[in-house]
Amino acid sequence: MIHLSYLLRFIEEDAPFGDVTSEAVIPEELNAKAVIIAKQEGIIAGVGEAKALFEHFGVKVEVKKRDGEAVKRGDVLLELEGNARAILLVERTALNVMGRMSGIATEVRKLVEKVRAVNPKVRIAGTRKTLLKPIDKRAILIGGGEPHRFSLSDAVLIKDNHLALVPLEKAIRRAKAFSVYKVVEVEVETLEDAIKAARAGADVVMLDNMKPEEIAEVLEALRREGLRERVKIEVSGGITEENIEEYAKLDIDVISLGALTHSVRNFDVSLEIVGKA
């Protein structure tokens, strides 16, 4: 679960000087019962985070659906009981976290199932195209995907802007010499550079913005050179729900999609007060 201190930042941002509406309208001693429900079908995520937030403010929580479970419209996800002001203080932050995480998890699960039906060995991965990394990376995991790098500190990923300054083979040599513990991945856009990267000792070769037929040519060339078994092949760029199966049919290892996080559609969840406690 995401650390509570990270989640509390959202509460502080949402109510820097308190929830003036609830403090003005709701008696301080009033207790209430509430439920959080799903308003659509999908994979639920962020339940643990919502529970931690409500409990931090003294609200009792009963979990009805756990992270990673498939839910349908109308399902009760959490039952809440406690101080009415506390419930309303946390409401929007908890729903925002659950909505975003569930949206990501739902999309990831859908793509994972599509890809596995074609090629069980292929993994779906996210990218660093997000500012909400703890939330988004955990949601990808709940959906059944790979989070990819969490930060720039995790692994070496040599991209086009690095290669504009240092030649490909030299960049790989320097990276391999820098640390024996870091995976070295190289982003390439041509067959020639893919071969160079594999020969130079890259652990992962990312084929960026290549069409399936171009990737097939790269794979065949790597096999001819006896290099395919040395490297993992990741493909990225221009991949959508509509064409992902064409990529999954190939002898690749990972499909990464920035859209899992930078274009996520929130999952619809709602909190409803059901009475006084």
CSV table of N, CA, C and O in Angstrom, one decimal, residues 175-267:
chain,number,residue,atom,x,y,z
A,175,ALA,N,27.7,2.6,-19.6
A,175,ALA,CA,26.6,2.2,-18.7
A,175,ALA,C,26.9,0.8,-18.0
A,175,ALA,O,26.7,0.6,-16.8
A,176,LYS,N,27.5,-0.1,-18.8
A,176,LYS,CA,27.8,-1.4,-18.3
A,176,LYS,C,28.9,-1.3,-17.3
A,176,LYS,O,29.0,-2.0,-16.2
A,177,ALA,N,29.9,-0.4,-17.5
A,177,ALA,CA,31.0,-0.2,-16.6
A,177,ALA,C,30.6,0.5,-15.3
A,177,ALA,O,31.2,0.4,-14.3
A,178,PHE,N,29.5,1.3,-15.4
A,178,PHE,CA,29.1,2.1,-14.3
A,178,PHE,C,28.6,1.3,-13.1
A,178,PHE,O,28.8,1.6,-12.0
A,179,SER,N,27.8,0.2,-13.4
A,179,SER,CA,27.3,-0.6,-12.4
A,179,SER,C,27.0,-2.0,-12.9
A,179,SER,O,26.4,-2.1,-14.0
A,180,VAL,N,27.3,-3.0,-12.2
A,180,VAL,CA,26.9,-4.4,-12.6
A,180,VAL,C,25.5,-4.7,-12.1
A,180,VAL,O,25.0,-5.8,-12.4
A,181,TYR,N,24.9,-3.9,-11.3
A,181,TYR,CA,23.6,-4.1,-10.7
A,181,TYR,C,22.4,-3.5,-11.5
A,181,TYR,O,21.3,-3.8,-11.2
A,182,LYS,N,22.7,-2.6,-12.4
A,182,LYS,CA,21.7,-1.9,-13.1
A,182,LYS,C,21.4,-2.5,-14.5
A,182,LYS,O,22.3,-2.7,-15.3
A,183,VAL,N,20.1,-2.8,-14.8
A,183,VAL,CA,19.8,-3.2,-16.1
A,183,VAL,C,20.0,-2.1,-17.1
A,183,VAL,O,19.8,-0.9,-16.8
A,184,VAL,N,20.6,-2.4,-18.3
A,184,VAL,CA,20.9,-1.4,-19.3
A,184,VAL,C,19.9,-1.6,-20.5
A,184,VAL,O,19.9,-2.6,-21.1
A,185,GLU,N,19.1,-0.6,-20.7
A,185,GLU,CA,18.1,-0.7,-21.8
A,185,GLU,C,18.4,0.5,-22.8
A,185,GLU,O,18.8,1.5,-22.4
A,186,VAL,N,18.2,0.2,-24.1
A,186,VAL,CA,18.5,1.2,-25.1
A,186,VAL,C,17.3,1.3,-26.0
A,186,VAL,O,16.7,0.3,-26.5
A,187,GLU,N,16.9,2.5,-26.3
A,187,GLU,CA,15.8,2.8,-27.2
A,187,GLU,C,16.4,3.0,-28.6
A,187,GLU,O,17.3,3.9,-28.8
A,188,VAL,N,15.9,2.3,-29.5
A,188,VAL,CA,16.4,2.4,-30.9
A,188,VAL,C,15.2,2.5,-31.9
A,188,VAL,O,14.0,2.1,-31.5
A,189,GLU,N,15.4,3.0,-33.1
A,189,GLU,CA,14.4,3.2,-34.0
A,189,GLU,C,14.7,2.6,-35.4
A,189,GLU,O,13.9,2.7,-36.3
A,190,THR,N,15.8,1.9,-35.5
A,190,THR,CA,16.2,1.3,-36.7
A,190,THR,C,16.7,-0.1,-36.5
A,190,THR,O,17.2,-0.5,-35.4
A,191,LEU,N,16.7,-1.0,-37.5
A,191,LEU,CA,17.2,-2.3,-37.4
A,191,LEU,C,18.7,-2.3,-37.1
A,191,LEU,O,19.2,-3.1,-36.3
A,192,GLU,N,19.4,-1.4,-37.8
A,192,GLU,CA,20.8,-1.3,-37.6
A,192,GLU,C,21.2,-1.0,-36.1
A,192,GLU,O,22.1,-1.6,-35.6
A,193,ASP,N,20.5,-0.1,-35.5
A,193,ASP,CA,20.8,0.3,-34.1
A,193,ASP,C,20.4,-0.8,-33.2
A,193,ASP,O,21.1,-1.0,-32.1
A,194,ALA,N,19.4,-1.6,-33.5
A,194,ALA,CA,19.0,-2.7,-32.7
A,194,ALA,C,20.1,-3.8,-32.6
A,194,ALA,O,20.4,-4.3,-31.6
A,195,ILE,N,20.7,-4.0,-33.8
A,195,ILE,CA,21.8,-5.0,-33.9
A,195,ILE,C,23.0,-4.5,-33.1
A,195,ILE,O,23.6,-5.2,-32.3
A,196,LYS,N,23.3,-3.2,-33.3
A,196,LYS,CA,24.4,-2.6,-32.6
A,196,LYS,C,24.3,-2.7,-31.1
A,196,LYS,O,25.2,-3.0,-30.3
A,197,ALA,N,23.0,-2.4,-30.6
A,197,ALA,CA,22.8,-2.4,-29.2
A,197,ALA,C,22.9,-3.8,-28.6
A,197,ALA,O,23.5,-4.0,-27.5
A,198,ALA,N,22.4,-4.8,-29.3
A,198,ALA,CA,22.5,-6.2,-28.8
A,198,ALA,C,24.0,-6.7,-28.8
A,198,ALA,O,24.4,-7.3,-27.9
A,199,ARG,N,24.7,-6.3,-29.8
A,199,ARG,CA,26.1,-6.7,-29.9
A,199,ARG,C,26.9,-6.0,-28.8
A,199,ARG,O,27.8,-6.6,-28.2
A,200,ALA,N,26.5,-4.8,-28.4
A,200,ALA,CA,27.3,-4.0,-27.4
A,200,ALA,C,27.0,-4.5,-26.0
A,200,ALA,O,27.6,-4.0,-25.1
A,201,GLY,N,26.0,-5.3,-25.8
A,201,GLY,CA,25.7,-5.9,-24.5
A,201,GLY,C,24.5,-5.3,-23.8
A,201,GLY,O,24.3,-5.5,-22.6
A,202,ALA,N,23.6,-4.6,-24.5
A,202,ALA,CA,22.4,-4.1,-23.9
A,202,ALA,C,21.6,-5.3,-23.3
A,202,ALA,O,21.5,-6.4,-23.9
A,203,ASP,N,21.0,-5.1,-22.2
A,203,ASP,CA,20.1,-6.1,-21.6
A,203,ASP,C,18.7,-6.1,-22.2
A,203,ASP,O,18.1,-7.2,-22.3
A,204,VAL,N,18.2,-4.9,-22.5
A,204,VAL,CA,16.9,-4.7,-23.1
A,204,VAL,C,17.0,-3.8,-24.3
A,204,VAL,O,17.7,-2.7,-24.2
A,205,VAL,N,16.5,-4.2,-25.4
A,205,VAL,CA,16.4,-3.3,-26.6
A,205,VAL,C,14.9,-2.9,-26.8
A,205,VAL,O,14.1,-3.7,-27.0
A,206,MET,N,14.7,-1.6,-26.7
A,206,MET,CA,13.4,-1.0,-26.9
A,206,MET,C,13.2,-0.6,-28.3
A,206,MET,O,13.9,0.3,-28.8
A,207,LEU,N,12.3,-1.2,-29.1
A,207,LEU,CA,12.0,-0.8,-30.5
A,207,LEU,C,10.9,0.2,-30.4
A,207,LEU,O,9.8,0.0,-30.1
A,208,ASP,N,11.3,1.5,-30.7
A,208,ASP,CA,10.4,2.6,-30.6
A,208,ASP,C,9.8,3.0,-31.9
A,208,ASP,O,10.4,3.2,-32.9
A,209,ASN,N,8.4,3.1,-31.8
A,209,ASN,CA,7.7,3.6,-33.0
A,209,ASN,C,7.9,2.8,-34.3
A,209,ASN,O,8.0,3.4,-35.4
A,210,MET,N,8.0,1.5,-34.1
A,210,MET,CA,8.2,0.6,-35.3
A,210,MET,C,6.8,-0.1,-35.5
A,210,MET,O,6.1,-0.4,-34.6
A,211,LYS,N,6.5,-0.3,-36.8
A,211,LYS,CA,5.4,-1.1,-37.2
A,211,LYS,C,5.6,-2.6,-37.0
A,211,LYS,O,6.8,-3.0,-36.9
A,212,PRO,N,4.6,-3.4,-36.8
A,212,PRO,CA,4.8,-4.8,-36.6
A,212,PRO,C,5.7,-5.5,-37.6
A,212,PRO,O,6.6,-6.3,-37.3
A,213,GLU,N,5.6,-5.1,-38.9
A,213,GLU,CA,6.4,-5.7,-39.9
A,213,GLU,C,7.9,-5.3,-39.8
A,213,GLU,O,8.8,-6.1,-40.0
A,214,GLU,N,8.1,-4.1,-39.3
A,214,GLU,CA,9.5,-3.7,-39.1
A,214,GLU,C,10.1,-4.4,-37.9
A,214,GLU,O,11.3,-4.8,-37.9
A,215,ILE,N,9.3,-4.6,-36.8
A,215,ILE,CA,9.8,-5.3,-35.7
A,215,ILE,C,10.1,-6.8,-36.0
A,215,ILE,O,11.1,-7.4,-35.6
A,216,ALA,N,9.3,-7.4,-36.9
A,216,ALA,CA,9.5,-8.8,-37.3
A,216,ALA,C,10.9,-8.9,-38.1
A,216,ALA,O,11.6,-9.8,-37.9
A,217,GLU,N,11.2,-7.8,-38.8
A,217,GLU,CA,12.5,-7.8,-39.5
A,217,GLU,C,13.7,-7.7,-38.5
A,217,GLU,O,14.7,-8.4,-38.7
A,218,VAL,N,13.5,-6.9,-37.5
A,218,VAL,CA,14.5,-6.8,-36.5
A,218,VAL,C,14.7,-8.1,-35.7
A,218,VAL,O,15.8,-8.6,-35.5
A,219,LEU,N,13.6,-8.8,-35.4
A,219,LEU,CA,13.7,-10.1,-34.7
A,219,LEU,C,14.4,-11.1,-35.5
A,219,LEU,O,15.2,-11.9,-35.0
A,220,GLU,N,14.1,-11.1,-36.8
A,220,GLU,CA,14.7,-12.1,-37.7
A,220,GLU,C,16.2,-11.8,-37.8
A,220,GLU,O,17.0,-12.8,-37.8
A,221,ALA,N,16.6,-10.6,-37.9
A,221,ALA,CA,18.0,-10.2,-38.0
A,221,ALA,C,18.7,-10.6,-36.7
A,221,ALA,O,19.9,-11.1,-36.8
A,222,LEU,N,18.1,-10.4,-35.6
A,222,LEU,CA,18.7,-10.8,-34.3
A,222,LEU,C,18.9,-12.3,-34.2
A,222,LEU,O,20.0,-12.8,-33.7
A,223,ARG,N,17.9,-13.0,-34.7
A,223,ARG,CA,18.1,-14.5,-34.7
A,223,ARG,C,19.2,-14.9,-35.6
A,223,ARG,O,20.0,-15.8,-35.3
A,224,ARG,N,19.3,-14.3,-36.8
A,224,ARG,CA,20.4,-14.7,-37.7
A,224,ARG,C,21.8,-14.4,-37.1
A,224,ARG,O,22.7,-15.2,-37.3
A,225,GLU,N,21.9,-13.3,-36.4
A,225,GLU,CA,23.1,-13.0,-35.7
A,225,GLU,C,23.4,-13.7,-34.4
A,225,GLU,O,24.4,-13.6,-33.8
A,226,GLY,N,22.4,-14.6,-34.0
A,226,GLY,CA,22.6,-15.3,-32.7
A,226,GLY,C,22.5,-14.4,-31.5
A,226,GLY,O,23.0,-14.7,-30.5
A,227,LEU,N,21.7,-13.3,-31.7
A,227,LEU,CA,21.6,-12.3,-30.6
A,227,LEU,C,20.3,-12.3,-29.9
A,227,LEU,O,20.2,-11.7,-28.8
A,228,ARG,N,19.3,-12.9,-30.5
A,228,ARG,CA,17.9,-12.8,-29.9
A,228,ARG,C,17.9,-13.3,-28.4
A,228,ARG,O,17.2,-12.7,-27.6
A,229,GLU,N,18.5,-14.4,-28.1
A,229,GLU,CA,18.5,-14.9,-26.8
A,229,GLU,C,19.3,-14.1,-25.8
A,229,GLU,O,19.1,-14.3,-24.6
A,230,ARG,N,20.1,-13.2,-26.2
A,230,ARG,CA,20.9,-12.3,-25.3
A,230,ARG,C,20.1,-11.2,-24.7
A,230,ARG,O,20.5,-10.6,-23.7
A,231,VAL,N,19.1,-10.7,-25.4
A,231,VAL,CA,18.4,-9.5,-25.0
A,231,VAL,C,16.9,-9.7,-24.9
A,231,VAL,O,16.3,-10.6,-25.5
A,232,LYS,N,16.3,-8.9,-24.1
A,232,LYS,CA,14.8,-8.8,-24.0
A,232,LYS,C,14.4,-7.7,-25.0
A,232,LYS,O,15.1,-6.7,-25.1
A,233,ILE,N,13.3,-7.9,-25.6
A,233,ILE,CA,12.8,-7.0,-26.6
A,233,ILE,C,11.5,-6.3,-26.1
A,233,ILE,O,10.5,-7.0,-25.8
A,234,GLU,N,11.6,-5.0,-26.0
A,234,GLU,CA,10.4,-4.2,-25.6
A,234,GLU,C,10.0,-3.4,-26.8
A,234,GLU,O,10.8,-2.9,-27.5
A,235,VAL,N,8.7,-3.2,-27.0
A,235,VAL,CA,8.2,-2.4,-28.1
A,235,VAL,C,7.3,-1.3,-27.5
A,235,VAL,O,6.6,-1.5,-26.5
A,236,SER,N,7.4,-0.1,-28.1
A,236,SER,CA,6.7,1.0,-27.5
A,236,SER,C,6.4,2.0,-28.6
A,236,SER,O,7.1,2.1,-29.6
A,237,GLY,N,5.4,2.8,-28.5
A,237,GLY,CA,5.1,3.9,-29.4
A,237,GLY,C,4.1,3.5,-30.4
A,237,GLY,O,4.2,2.5,-31.2
A,238,GLY,N,3.0,4.2,-30.5
A,238,GLY,CA,1.9,4.0,-31.5
A,238,GLY,C,1.1,2.7,-31.3
A,238,GLY,O,0.4,2.3,-32.2
A,239,ILE,N,1.2,2.2,-30.0
A,239,ILE,CA,0.4,1.0,-29.7
A,239,ILE,C,-0.9,1.3,-29.0
A,239,ILE,O,-0.9,2.1,-28.1
A,240,THR,N,-2.0,0.8,-29.5
A,240,THR,CA,-3.3,1.1,-28.9
A,240,THR,C,-4.0,-0.2,-28.6
A,240,THR,O,-3.6,-1.3,-29.0
A,241,GLU,N,-5.2,-0.1,-28.0
A,241,GLU,CA,-6.0,-1.3,-27.7
A,241,GLU,C,-6.4,-1.9,-29.0
A,241,GLU,O,-6.6,-3.2,-29.1
A,242,GLU,N,-6.6,-1.2,-30.1
A,242,GLU,CA,-7.0,-1.7,-31.4
A,242,GLU,C,-5.9,-2.5,-32.1
A,242,GLU,O,-6.2,-3.5,-32.8
A,243,ASN,N,-4.6,-2.2,-31.9
A,243,ASN,CA,-3.6,-2.9,-32.7
A,243,ASN,C,-2.7,-3.7,-31.8
A,243,ASN,O,-1.7,-4.3,-32.3
A,244,ILE,N,-2.9,-3.7,-30.5
A,244,ILE,CA,-1.9,-4.4,-29.6
A,244,ILE,C,-1.8,-5.8,-29.9
A,244,ILE,O,-0.7,-6.4,-29.7
A,245,GLU,N,-2.8,-6.5,-30.3
A,245,GLU,CA,-2.7,-7.9,-30.6
A,245,GLU,C,-1.7,-8.2,-31.8
A,245,GLU,O,-1.1,-9.3,-31.8
A,246,GLU,N,-1.6,-7.3,-32.7
A,246,GLU,CA,-0.7,-7.5,-33.8
A,246,GLU,C,0.8,-7.5,-33.3
A,246,GLU,O,1.6,-8.2,-33.8
A,247,TYR,N,1.0,-6.7,-32.3
A,247,TYR,CA,2.4,-6.6,-31.7
A,247,TYR,C,2.6,-7.9,-30.8
A,247,TYR,O,3.7,-8.4,-30.8
A,248,ALA,N,1.6,-8.3,-30.1
A,248,ALA,CA,1.7,-9.4,-29.2
A,248,ALA,C,2.0,-10.7,-29.9
A,248,ALA,O,2.5,-11.6,-29.4
A,249,LYS,N,1.6,-10.8,-31.2
A,249,LYS,CA,1.9,-12.0,-32.0
A,249,LYS,C,3.3,-12.2,-32.2
A,249,LYS,O,3.8,-13.3,-32.6
A,250,LEU,N,4.1,-11.2,-32.1
A,250,LEU,CA,5.5,-11.3,-32.4
A,250,LEU,C,6.3,-11.9,-31.2
A,250,LEU,O,5.8,-11.9,-30.1
A,251,ASP,N,7.6,-12.3,-31.5
A,251,ASP,CA,8.4,-12.8,-30.5
A,251,ASP,C,9.1,-11.7,-29.6
A,251,ASP,O,10.3,-11.5,-29.7
A,252,ILE,N,8.3,-11.0,-28.9
A,252,ILE,CA,8.7,-9.9,-28.0
A,252,ILE,C,8.5,-10.3,-26.6
A,252,ILE,O,7.8,-11.3,-26.2
A,253,ASP,N,9.0,-9.4,-25.7
A,253,ASP,CA,8.9,-9.7,-24.2
A,253,ASP,C,8.0,-8.7,-23.5
A,253,ASP,O,7.3,-9.1,-22.6
A,254,VAL,N,8.0,-7.4,-23.9
A,254,VAL,CA,7.3,-6.4,-23.2
A,254,VAL,C,6.7,-5.4,-24.2
A,254,VAL,O,7.3,-5.1,-25.2
A,255,ILE,N,5.5,-5.0,-23.9
A,255,ILE,CA,4.8,-3.9,-24.6
A,255,ILE,C,4.6,-2.8,-23.6
A,255,ILE,O,3.9,-3.0,-22.5
A,256,SER,N,5.2,-1.6,-23.8
A,256,SER,CA,5.0,-0.5,-22.8
A,256,SER,C,4.1,0.6,-23.4
A,256,SER,O,4.3,0.9,-24.6
A,257,LEU,N,3.3,1.2,-22.6
A,257,LEU,CA,2.3,2.2,-23.1
A,257,LEU,C,2.3,3.4,-22.1
A,257,LEU,O,1.8,3.2,-21.0
A,258,GLY,N,2.7,4.5,-22.6
A,258,GLY,CA,2.5,5.7,-21.7
A,258,GLY,C,1.1,6.1,-21.5
A,258,GLY,O,0.7,6.7,-20.5
A,259,ALA,N,0.2,5.7,-22.4
A,259,ALA,CA,-1.2,6.0,-22.3
A,259,ALA,C,-1.9,5.4,-21.1
A,259,ALA,O,-2.9,5.9,-20.6
A,260,LEU,N,-1.3,4.4,-20.5
A,260,LEU,CA,-1.9,3.8,-19.3
A,260,LEU,C,-2.0,4.8,-18.2
A,260,LEU,O,-2.8,4.7,-17.3
A,261,THR,N,-1.1,5.8,-18.2
A,261,THR,CA,-1.1,6.7,-17.1
A,261,THR,C,-1.3,8.2,-17.6
A,261,THR,O,-2.0,8.9,-16.9
A,262,HIS,N,-0.8,8.5,-18.7
A,262,HIS,CA,-1.0,10.0,-19.1
A,262,HIS,C,-2.4,10.2,-19.8
A,262,HIS,O,-2.8,11.4,-19.9
A,263,SER,N,-3.1,9.2,-20.1
A,263,SER,CA,-4.4,9.4,-20.7
A,263,SER,C,-5.5,8.6,-20.0
A,263,SER,O,-6.5,8.2,-20.6
A,264,VAL,N,-5.3,8.3,-18.8
A,264,VAL,CA,-6.2,7.4,-18.0
A,264,VAL,C,-7.6,8.1,-17.9
A,264,VAL,O,-7.7,9.3,-17.7
A,265,ARG,N,-8.6,7.2,-18.1
A,265,ARG,CA,-10.0,7.7,-17.8
A,265,ARG,C,-10.4,7.2,-16.4
A,265,ARG,O,-10.4,6.0,-16.1
A,266,ASN,N,-10.8,8.1,-15.6
A,266,ASN,CA,-11.1,7.7,-14.2
A,266,ASN,C,-12.3,6.8,-14.1
A,266,ASN,O,-13.2,6.9,-14.9
A,267,PHE,N,-12.2,5.8,-13.2
A,267,PHE,CA,-13.3,4.9,-12.9
A,267,PHE,C,-14.3,5.6,-12.0
A,267,PHE,O,-13.9,6.4,-11.1
